[in-house]
Short mmCIF file of C-alpha atoms in Angstrom, two decimals:
data_model
loop_
_atom_site.label_atom_id
_atom_site.label_comp_id
_atom_site.label_asym_id
_atom_site.label_seq_id
_atom_site.Cartn_x
_atom_site.Cartn_y
_atom_site.Cartn_z
CA MET G 162 -25.10 -3.51 45.98
CA ALA G 163 -21.58 -3.69 47.26
CA VAL G 164 -20.42 -6.16 44.61
CA PHE G 165 -21.24 -3.81 41.75
CA GLN G 166 -19.68 -0.84 43.52
CA TRP G 167 -16.52 -2.86 44.18
CA LEU G 168 -16.39 -3.99 40.53
CA ASP G 169 -16.96 -0.43 39.34
CA GLN G 170 -14.13 0.86 41.54
CA TRP G 171 -11.85 -1.96 40.39
CA LEU G 172 -12.54 -1.17 36.72
CA ALA G 173 -11.94 2.54 37.31
CA SER G 174 -8.75 2.07 39.32
CA ASP G 175 -6.49 1.05 36.44
CA PRO G 176 -6.85 0.86 32.65
CA THR G 177 -5.30 -2.62 32.79
CA ASN G 178 -8.21 -3.85 34.90
CA PHE G 179 -10.69 -2.45 32.40
CA ASN G 180 -8.84 -3.99 29.46
CA LEU G 181 -8.64 -7.34 31.29
CA PHE G 182 -12.41 -7.31 31.89
CA ILE G 183 -13.09 -6.53 28.22
CA MET G 184 -10.59 -9.15 27.03
CA ILE G 185 -12.07 -11.91 29.19
CA SER G 186 -15.60 -10.99 28.05
CA THR G 187 -14.52 -11.02 24.40
CA ILE G 188 -12.78 -14.40 24.70
CA ILE G 189 -15.83 -15.92 26.38
CA ALA G 190 -18.13 -14.41 23.74
CA LEU G 191 -16.09 -15.59 20.76
CA SER G 192 -15.62 -19.11 22.11
CA SER G 193 -19.33 -19.33 22.99
CA VAL G 194 -20.38 -18.19 19.52
CA ILE G 195 -18.07 -20.77 17.94
CA VAL G 196 -19.37 -23.59 20.16
CA LEU G 197 -22.98 -22.50 19.61
CA THR G 198 -22.54 -22.41 15.83
CA VAL G 199 -20.82 -25.80 15.68
CA MET G 200 -23.42 -27.46 17.91
CA ILE G 201 -26.34 -25.97 15.96
CA LYS G 202 -24.85 -27.33 12.73
CA LYS G 203 -24.27 -30.75 14.32
CA ILE G 204 -27.82 -30.89 15.65
CA GLY G 205 -29.13 -30.35 12.14
CA ILE G 206 -31.98 -28.54 10.51
CA GLU G 207 -34.49 -31.33 11.09
CA HIS G 208 -34.49 -30.79 14.87
CA LEU G 209 -36.25 -27.45 15.04
CA HIS G 210 -37.66 -28.19 18.50
CA ILE G 211 -34.13 -28.43 19.93
CA LYS G 212 -33.17 -25.10 18.35
CA LEU G 213 -36.27 -23.52 19.89
CA LYS G 214 -35.28 -24.87 23.32
CA ILE G 215 -31.82 -23.33 22.89
CA ASP G 216 -33.34 -19.99 21.86
CA ARG G 217 -35.73 -20.10 24.82
CA ALA G 218 -32.89 -20.77 27.26
CA MET G 219 -30.90 -17.84 25.88
CA PHE G 220 -33.95 -15.55 25.98
CA VAL G 221 -34.90 -16.51 29.54
CA SER G 222 -31.32 -16.05 30.78
CA LEU G 223 -31.15 -12.62 29.14
CA LEU G 224 -34.47 -11.61 30.71
CA ILE G 225 -33.31 -12.74 34.15
CA LEU G 226 -30.01 -10.87 33.78
CA ILE G 227 -31.70 -7.67 32.58
CA THR G 228 -34.21 -7.85 35.45
CA GLY G 229 -31.36 -8.32 37.92
CA PHE G 230 -29.52 -5.40 36.33
CA VAL G 231 -32.53 -3.11 36.67
CA LEU G 232 -33.26 -4.18 40.24
CA PHE G 233 -29.80 -4.46 41.78
CA VAL G 234 -27.29 -2.27 39.93
CA PRO G 235 -27.10 1.23 41.40
CA VAL G 236 -27.82 4.20 39.15
CA GLU G 237 -24.45 5.89 39.71
CA MET G 238 -22.40 3.11 38.09
CA ILE G 239 -19.79 4.37 35.63
CA PHE G 240 -19.27 1.19 33.62
CA TYR G 241 -22.88 0.15 33.09
CA LYS G 242 -22.28 -0.49 29.37
CA GLN G 243 -19.75 -3.18 30.24
CA TYR G 244 -22.29 -4.83 32.55
CA VAL G 245 -24.89 -4.88 29.77
CA GLY G 246 -22.32 -6.34 27.40
CA SER G 247 -21.40 -9.02 29.89
CA MET G 248 -25.08 -9.94 30.21
CA VAL G 249 -25.21 -10.61 26.47
CA VAL G 250 -22.01 -12.66 26.74
CA ILE G 251 -23.50 -14.73 29.56
CA SER G 252 -26.65 -15.31 27.51
CA ILE G 253 -24.59 -16.57 24.56
CA LEU G 254 -22.61 -18.78 26.94
CA VAL G 255 -25.89 -20.26 28.21
CA GLY G 256 -26.86 -20.98 24.60
CA ALA G 257 -23.55 -22.74 23.97
CA VAL G 258 -23.89 -24.87 27.11
CA VAL G 259 -27.52 -25.78 26.37
CA SER G 260 -26.75 -26.64 22.74
CA SER G 261 -23.88 -28.86 23.84
CA TYR G 262 -26.18 -30.57 26.34
CA PHE G 263 -28.88 -31.25 23.75
CA TYR G 264 -26.34 -32.44 21.20
CA LEU G 265 -24.85 -34.93 23.66
CA LYS G 266 -28.34 -36.00 24.74
CA GLN G 267 -29.38 -36.50 21.09
CA LYS G 268 -26.16 -38.38 20.33
CA THR G 269 -26.71 -40.93 23.12
CA VAL G 270 -30.36 -41.61 22.15
#
């Protein structure tokens, strides 16, 4: 796909672009892990069904992203490891968003 080829060329064009991509991914990952951890602790241990819903959302998002990676990313990509890493970051971000949603939903009930 043209988007992945453009991103691959952009990452290869300058080390600053590559470092910027890694830095943004790292910031998103760290903030998502912090939010996910805080929300899981606030939800509590007695609400196992909510934790399972969060885990399921993260798992499904990771499966969808990996399937999209296998189907749409060309074989000749140079920075495929960064794409795989960003898929994990997106999955953790989904977990943080879903945990925040369930916490706010539980809080209002």
